[in-house]
mmCIF file of N, CA, C and O in Angstrom:
data_model
loop_
_atom_site.group_PDB
_atom_site.id
_atom_site.type_symbol
_atom_site.label_atom_id
_atom_site.label_comp_id
_atom_site.label_asym_id
_atom_site.label_seq_id
_atom_site.Cartn_x
_atom_site.Cartn_y
_atom_site.Cartn_z
ATOM 1 N N GLY A 1 -120.666 -29.918 47.147
ATOM 2 C CA GLY A 1 -119.629 -29.544 46.231
ATOM 3 C C GLY A 1 -119.883 -28.209 45.555
ATOM 4 O O GLY A 1 -119.211 -27.872 44.599
ATOM 5 N N VAL A 2 -120.863 -27.449 46.002
ATOM 6 C CA VAL A 2 -121.164 -26.155 45.378
ATOM 7 C C VAL A 2 -120.529 -25.047 46.207
ATOM 8 O O VAL A 2 -120.633 -25.035 47.424
ATOM 9 N N ARG A 3 -119.843 -24.135 45.523
ATOM 10 C CA ARG A 3 -119.229 -22.996 46.197
ATOM 11 C C ARG A 3 -119.898 -21.715 45.741
ATOM 12 O O ARG A 3 -120.237 -21.564 44.561
ATOM 13 N N CYS A 4 -120.083 -20.803 46.652
ATOM 14 C CA CYS A 4 -120.610 -19.487 46.294
ATOM 15 C C CYS A 4 -119.554 -18.733 45.508
ATOM 16 O O CYS A 4 -118.370 -18.871 45.765
ATOM 17 N N SER A 5 -119.995 -17.939 44.565
ATOM 18 C CA SER A 5 -119.075 -17.134 43.778
ATOM 19 C C SER A 5 -119.337 -15.673 44.100
ATOM 20 O O SER A 5 -120.427 -15.171 43.889
ATOM 21 N N MET A 6 -118.340 -15.024 44.605
ATOM 22 C CA MET A 6 -118.455 -13.600 44.957
ATOM 23 C C MET A 6 -117.343 -12.852 44.252
ATOM 24 O O MET A 6 -116.216 -13.319 44.177
ATOM 25 N N SER A 7 -117.662 -11.692 43.744
ATOM 26 C CA SER A 7 -116.616 -10.889 43.120
ATOM 27 C C SER A 7 -115.849 -10.127 44.195
ATOM 28 O O SER A 7 -116.256 -10.059 45.353
ATOM 29 N N ARG A 8 -114.757 -9.558 43.768
ATOM 30 C CA ARG A 8 -113.976 -8.738 44.695
ATOM 31 C C ARG A 8 -114.784 -7.498 45.047
ATOM 32 O O ARG A 8 -115.617 -7.042 44.265
ATOM 33 N N PRO A 9 -114.541 -6.911 46.209
ATOM 34 C CA PRO A 9 -115.294 -5.719 46.613
ATOM 35 C C PRO A 9 -115.204 -4.568 45.611
ATOM 36 O O PRO A 9 -116.139 -3.816 45.439
ATOM 37 N N GLU A 10 -114.091 -4.455 44.886
ATOM 38 C CA GLU A 10 -113.938 -3.360 43.936
ATOM 39 C C GLU A 10 -114.657 -3.621 42.614
ATOM 40 O O GLU A 10 -114.769 -2.741 41.775
ATOM 41 N N ASN A 11 -115.123 -4.844 42.382
ATOM 42 C CA ASN A 11 -115.708 -5.224 41.103
ATOM 43 C C ASN A 11 -117.232 -5.263 41.206
ATOM 44 O O ASN A 11 -117.830 -6.320 41.293
ATOM 45 N N CYS A 12 -117.860 -4.118 41.157
ATOM 46 C CA CYS A 12 -119.314 -4.060 41.335
ATOM 47 C C CYS A 12 -120.082 -4.432 40.069
ATOM 48 O O CYS A 12 -121.289 -4.562 40.100
ATOM 49 N N TRP A 13 -119.403 -4.606 38.928
ATOM 50 C CA TRP A 13 -120.088 -4.875 37.671
ATOM 51 C C TRP A 13 -120.186 -6.368 37.362
ATOM 52 O O TRP A 13 -120.717 -6.758 36.337
ATOM 53 N N ALA A 14 -119.686 -7.218 38.223
ATOM 54 C CA ALA A 14 -119.632 -8.649 37.938
ATOM 55 C C ALA A 14 -121.007 -9.235 37.652
ATOM 56 O O ALA A 14 -121.144 -10.147 36.853
ATOM 57 N N ASN A 15 -122.035 -8.741 38.259
ATOM 58 C CA ASN A 15 -123.374 -9.303 38.134
ATOM 59 C C ASN A 15 -124.284 -8.473 37.228
ATOM 60 O O ASN A 15 -125.443 -8.802 37.042
ATOM 61 N N ALA A 16 -123.771 -7.412 36.650
ATOM 62 C CA ALA A 16 -124.602 -6.475 35.889
ATOM 63 C C ALA A 16 -125.293 -7.127 34.697
ATOM 64 O O ALA A 16 -126.470 -6.846 34.431
ATOM 65 N N VAL A 17 -124.617 -8.008 33.986
ATOM 66 C CA VAL A 17 -125.211 -8.635 32.809
ATOM 67 C C VAL A 17 -126.408 -9.500 33.204
ATOM 68 O O VAL A 17 -127.469 -9.433 32.580
ATOM 69 N N VAL A 18 -126.248 -10.285 34.235
ATOM 70 C CA VAL A 18 -127.336 -11.165 34.686
ATOM 71 C C VAL A 18 -128.506 -10.339 35.217
ATOM 72 O O VAL A 18 -129.665 -10.613 34.914
ATOM 73 N N GLU A 19 -128.212 -9.312 35.993
ATOM 74 C CA GLU A 19 -129.279 -8.458 36.517
ATOM 75 C C GLU A 19 -130.025 -7.759 35.396
ATOM 76 O O GLU A 19 -131.251 -7.627 35.440
ATOM 77 N N SER A 20 -129.310 -7.318 34.372
ATOM 78 C CA SER A 20 -129.942 -6.684 33.225
ATOM 79 C C SER A 20 -130.849 -7.668 32.493
ATOM 80 O O SER A 20 -131.975 -7.329 32.102
ATOM 81 N N PHE A 21 -130.377 -8.906 32.306
ATOM 82 C CA PHE A 21 -131.181 -9.925 31.650
ATOM 83 C C PHE A 21 -132.487 -10.169 32.401
ATOM 84 O O PHE A 21 -133.565 -10.184 31.807
ATOM 85 N N PHE A 22 -132.395 -10.372 33.715
ATOM 86 C CA PHE A 22 -133.606 -10.654 34.487
ATOM 87 C C PHE A 22 -134.546 -9.456 34.539
ATOM 88 O O PHE A 22 -135.768 -9.625 34.553
ATOM 89 N N ALA A 23 -134.011 -8.245 34.536
ATOM 90 C CA ALA A 23 -134.861 -7.055 34.494
ATOM 91 C C ALA A 23 -135.642 -7.025 33.183
ATOM 92 O O ALA A 23 -136.855 -6.778 33.175
ATOM 93 N N SER A 24 -134.965 -7.308 32.076
ATOM 94 C CA SER A 24 -135.641 -7.340 30.771
ATOM 95 C C SER A 24 -136.682 -8.447 30.723
ATOM 96 O O SER A 24 -137.785 -8.247 30.209
ATOM 97 N N LEU A 25 -136.348 -9.613 31.233
ATOM 98 C CA LEU A 25 -137.283 -10.732 31.246
ATOM 99 C C LEU A 25 -138.555 -10.366 32.003
ATOM 100 O O LEU A 25 -139.668 -10.618 31.536
ATOM 101 N N LYS A 26 -138.402 -9.750 33.151
ATOM 102 C CA LYS A 26 -139.567 -9.362 33.947
ATOM 103 C C LYS A 26 -140.421 -8.330 33.229
ATOM 104 O O LYS A 26 -141.646 -8.451 33.177
ATOM 105 N N ILE A 27 -139.782 -7.318 32.676
ATOM 106 C CA ILE A 27 -140.526 -6.242 32.011
ATOM 107 C C ILE A 27 -141.219 -6.736 30.746
ATOM 108 O O ILE A 27 -142.366 -6.396 30.485
ATOM 109 N N GLU A 28 -140.522 -7.535 29.954
ATOM 110 C CA GLU A 28 -141.046 -7.947 28.653
ATOM 111 C C GLU A 28 -141.967 -9.163 28.701
ATOM 112 O O GLU A 28 -142.710 -9.402 27.763
ATOM 113 N N LEU A 29 -141.931 -9.926 29.785
ATOM 114 C CA LEU A 29 -142.756 -11.138 29.835
ATOM 115 C C LEU A 29 -143.508 -11.299 31.144
ATOM 116 O O LEU A 29 -144.725 -11.399 31.158
ATOM 117 N N ILE A 30 -142.807 -11.312 32.234
ATOM 118 C CA ILE A 30 -143.405 -11.698 33.513
ATOM 119 C C ILE A 30 -144.487 -10.723 33.955
ATOM 120 O O ILE A 30 -145.572 -11.139 34.373
ATOM 121 N N TYR A 31 -144.222 -9.427 33.875
ATOM 122 C CA TYR A 31 -145.185 -8.446 34.374
ATOM 123 C C TYR A 31 -146.383 -8.262 33.443
ATOM 124 O O TYR A 31 -147.364 -7.638 33.820
ATOM 125 N N LEU A 32 -146.326 -8.803 32.226
ATOM 126 C CA LEU A 32 -147.403 -8.608 31.257
ATOM 127 C C LEU A 32 -148.526 -9.620 31.383
ATOM 128 O O LEU A 32 -149.574 -9.441 30.793
ATOM 129 N N ARG A 33 -148.294 -10.683 32.119
ATOM 130 C CA ARG A 33 -149.346 -11.694 32.238
ATOM 131 C C ARG A 33 -149.305 -12.376 33.594
ATOM 132 O O ARG A 33 -148.338 -12.268 34.324
ATOM 133 N N ARG A 34 -150.375 -13.071 33.889
ATOM 134 C CA ARG A 34 -150.469 -13.808 35.152
ATOM 135 C C ARG A 34 -150.395 -15.293 34.841
ATOM 136 O O ARG A 34 -151.165 -15.810 34.039
ATOM 137 N N PHE A 35 -149.466 -15.965 35.475
ATOM 138 C CA PHE A 35 -149.288 -17.397 35.260
ATOM 139 C C PHE A 35 -150.031 -18.156 36.345
ATOM 140 O O PHE A 35 -149.904 -17.862 37.519
ATOM 141 N N MET A 36 -150.788 -19.153 35.927
ATOM 142 C CA MET A 36 -151.574 -19.932 36.873
ATOM 143 C C MET A 36 -150.745 -21.038 37.527
ATOM 144 O O MET A 36 -151.028 -21.434 38.645
ATOM 145 N N THR A 37 -149.737 -21.533 36.818
ATOM 146 C CA THR A 37 -148.900 -22.597 37.366
ATOM 147 C C THR A 37 -147.437 -22.298 37.074
ATOM 148 O O THR A 37 -147.105 -21.524 36.174
ATOM 149 N N ARG A 38 -146.571 -22.946 37.816
ATOM 150 C CA ARG A 38 -145.129 -22.826 37.577
ATOM 151 C C ARG A 38 -144.788 -23.370 36.188
ATOM 152 O O ARG A 38 -143.959 -22.821 35.478
ATOM 153 N N GLN A 39 -145.451 -24.457 35.787
ATOM 154 C CA GLN A 39 -145.190 -25.051 34.479
ATOM 155 C C GLN A 39 -145.556 -24.082 33.356
ATOM 156 O O GLN A 39 -144.858 -23.997 32.345
ATOM 157 N N GLU A 40 -146.631 -23.342 33.520
ATOM 158 C CA GLU A 40 -147.029 -22.356 32.517
ATOM 159 C C GLU A 40 -145.972 -21.258 32.400
ATOM 160 O O GLU A 40 -145.610 -20.843 31.294
ATOM 161 N N ALA A 41 -145.459 -20.819 33.520
ATOM 162 C CA ALA A 41 -144.405 -19.793 33.508
ATOM 163 C C ALA A 41 -143.142 -20.344 32.857
ATOM 164 O O ALA A 41 -142.511 -19.661 32.037
ATOM 165 N N GLN A 42 -142.768 -21.569 33.199
ATOM 166 C CA GLN A 42 -141.572 -22.164 32.604
ATOM 167 C C GLN A 42 -141.712 -22.301 31.097
ATOM 168 O O GLN A 42 -140.770 -22.031 30.348
ATOM 169 N N ALA A 43 -142.890 -22.703 30.644
ATOM 170 C CA ALA A 43 -143.108 -22.847 29.203
ATOM 171 C C ALA A 43 -142.982 -21.497 28.498
ATOM 172 O O ALA A 43 -142.407 -21.404 27.415
ATOM 173 N N ALA A 44 -143.489 -20.449 29.107
ATOM 174 C CA ALA A 44 -143.396 -19.120 28.502
ATOM 175 C C ALA A 44 -141.960 -18.607 28.485
ATOM 176 O O ALA A 44 -141.537 -17.937 27.547
ATOM 177 N N ILE A 45 -141.206 -18.933 29.509
ATOM 178 C CA ILE A 45 -139.832 -18.436 29.621
ATOM 179 C C ILE A 45 -138.873 -19.241 28.762
ATOM 180 O O ILE A 45 -138.012 -18.682 28.082
ATOM 181 N N PHE A 46 -139.009 -20.556 28.750
ATOM 182 C CA PHE A 46 -138.006 -21.407 28.125
ATOM 183 C C PHE A 46 -138.328 -21.830 26.702
ATOM 184 O O PHE A 46 -137.538 -22.504 26.062
ATOM 185 N N THR A 47 -139.489 -21.468 26.181
ATOM 186 C CA THR A 47 -139.806 -21.802 24.791
ATOM 187 C C THR A 47 -140.219 -20.535 24.068
ATOM 188 O O THR A 47 -140.507 -19.509 24.675
ATOM 189 N N LEU A 48 -140.249 -20.632 22.765
ATOM 190 C CA LEU A 48 -140.707 -19.515 21.945
ATOM 191 C C LEU A 48 -142.124 -19.782 21.448
ATOM 192 O O LEU A 48 -142.520 -19.315 20.393
ATOM 193 N N GLY A 49 -142.880 -20.540 22.227
ATOM 194 C CA GLY A 49 -144.240 -20.868 21.813
ATOM 195 C C GLY A 49 -144.265 -21.719 20.557
ATOM 196 O O GLY A 49 -145.151 -21.577 19.724
ATOM 197 N N ASP A 50 -143.269 -22.587 20.405
ATOM 198 C CA ASP A 50 -143.135 -23.451 19.234
ATOM 199 C C ASP A 50 -143.009 -22.665 17.931
ATOM 200 O O ASP A 50 -143.397 -23.139 16.875
ATOM 201 N N LEU A 51 -142.501 -21.437 18.021
ATOM 202 C CA LEU A 51 -142.238 -20.629 16.840
ATOM 203 C C LEU A 51 -140.735 -20.537 16.630
ATOM 204 O O LEU A 51 -139.965 -20.537 17.577
ATOM 205 N N GLY A 52 -140.333 -20.419 15.382
ATOM 206 C CA GLY A 52 -138.933 -20.154 15.098
ATOM 207 C C GLY A 52 -138.600 -18.732 15.523
ATOM 208 O O GLY A 52 -139.500 -17.901 15.727
ATOM 209 N N PRO A 53 -137.328 -18.408 15.646
ATOM 210 C CA PRO A 53 -136.931 -17.075 16.121
ATOM 211 C C PRO A 53 -137.495 -15.930 15.275
ATOM 212 O O PRO A 53 -137.947 -14.926 15.815
ATOM 213 N N GLU A 54 -137.513 -16.083 13.960
ATOM 214 C CA GLU A 54 -138.020 -15.012 13.098
ATOM 215 C C GLU A 54 -139.520 -14.801 13.297
ATOM 216 O O GLU A 54 -139.989 -13.666 13.441
ATOM 217 N N LYS A 55 -140.286 -15.881 13.325
ATOM 218 C CA LYS A 55 -141.735 -15.771 13.547
ATOM 219 C C LYS A 55 -142.026 -15.237 14.950
ATOM 220 O O LYS A 55 -142.957 -14.456 15.147
ATOM 221 N N PHE A 56 -141.224 -15.667 15.931
ATOM 222 C CA PHE A 56 -141.412 -15.182 17.294
ATOM 223 C C PHE A 56 -141.210 -13.671 17.361
ATOM 224 O O PHE A 56 -141.990 -12.960 17.991
ATOM 225 N N GLU A 57 -140.174 -13.157 16.700
ATOM 226 C CA GLU A 57 -139.917 -11.714 16.700
ATOM 227 C C GLU A 57 -141.069 -10.953 16.048
ATOM 228 O O GLU A 57 -141.496 -9.912 16.547
ATOM 229 N N ARG A 58 -141.584 -11.466 14.935
ATOM 230 C CA ARG A 58 -142.731 -10.798 14.278
ATOM 231 C C ARG A 58 -143.937 -10.784 15.204
ATOM 232 O O ARG A 58 -144.634 -9.774 15.333
ATOM 233 N N HIS A 59 -144.199 -11.904 15.860
ATOM 234 C CA HIS A 59 -145.325 -11.989 16.795
ATOM 235 C C HIS A 59 -145.136 -11.007 17.955
ATOM 236 O O HIS A 59 -146.070 -10.319 18.350
ATOM 237 N N ALA A 60 -143.915 -10.942 18.481
ATOM 238 C CA ALA A 60 -143.639 -10.031 19.594
ATOM 239 C C ALA A 60 -143.883 -8.586 19.185
ATOM 240 O O ALA A 60 -144.426 -7.793 19.960
ATOM 241 N N LEU A 61 -143.491 -8.223 17.980
ATOM 242 C CA LEU A 61 -143.736 -6.854 17.505
ATOM 243 C C LEU A 61 -145.218 -6.565 17.379
ATOM 244 O O LEU A 61 -145.684 -5.477 17.730
ATOM 245 N N LEU A 62 -145.989 -7.531 16.883
ATOM 246 C CA LEU A 62 -147.431 -7.342 16.781
ATOM 247 C C LEU A 62 -148.058 -7.152 18.149
ATOM 248 O O LEU A 62 -148.904 -6.262 18.344
ATOM 249 N N VAL A 63 -147.665 -7.978 19.102
ATOM 250 C CA VAL A 63 -148.191 -7.860 20.472
ATOM 251 C C VAL A 63 -147.808 -6.517 21.080
ATOM 252 O O VAL A 63 -148.636 -5.838 21.674
ATOM 253 N N GLU A 64 -146.564 -6.108 20.894
ATOM 254 C CA GLU A 64 -146.102 -4.834 21.454
ATOM 255 C C GLU A 64 -146.876 -3.659 20.868
ATOM 256 O O GLU A 64 -147.252 -2.746 21.581
ATOM 257 N N ASN A 65 -147.152 -3.701 19.582
ATOM 258 C CA ASN A 65 -147.899 -2.612 18.940
ATOM 259 C C ASN A 65 -149.344 -2.551 19.424
ATOM 260 O O ASN A 65 -149.930 -1.479 19.493
ATOM 261 N N ARG A 66 -149.921 -3.681 19.773
ATOM 262 C CA ARG A 66 -151.290 -3.689 20.303
ATOM 263 C C ARG A 66 -151.338 -3.182 21.731
ATOM 264 O O ARG A 66 -152.305 -2.579 22.145
ATOM 265 N N VAL A 67 -150.265 -3.413 22.516
ATOM 266 C CA VAL A 67 -150.240 -3.015 23.922
ATOM 267 C C VAL A 67 -150.061 -1.513 24.049
ATOM 268 O O VAL A 67 -150.636 -0.872 24.900
ATOM 269 N N HIS A 68 -149.251 -0.920 23.177
ATOM 270 C CA HIS A 68 -148.945 0.498 23.292
ATOM 271 C C HIS A 68 -149.879 1.349 22.519
ATOM 272 O O HIS A 68 -150.413 1.360 21.634
#
């Protein structure tokens, strides 16, 4: 019951939002560390490390400042 979804040939921007999201995800998370298991990767992607959004943002800024 699953159908493929394709945009019209003239509509090249249909997938741009999703591609942009995955590019950001890879740059900001995936390429920065090595995951030993699929579950470890899923936990990093789908949770905020048990932090609320505000604490997560502060932590991310601290990590970013140490990396650069």
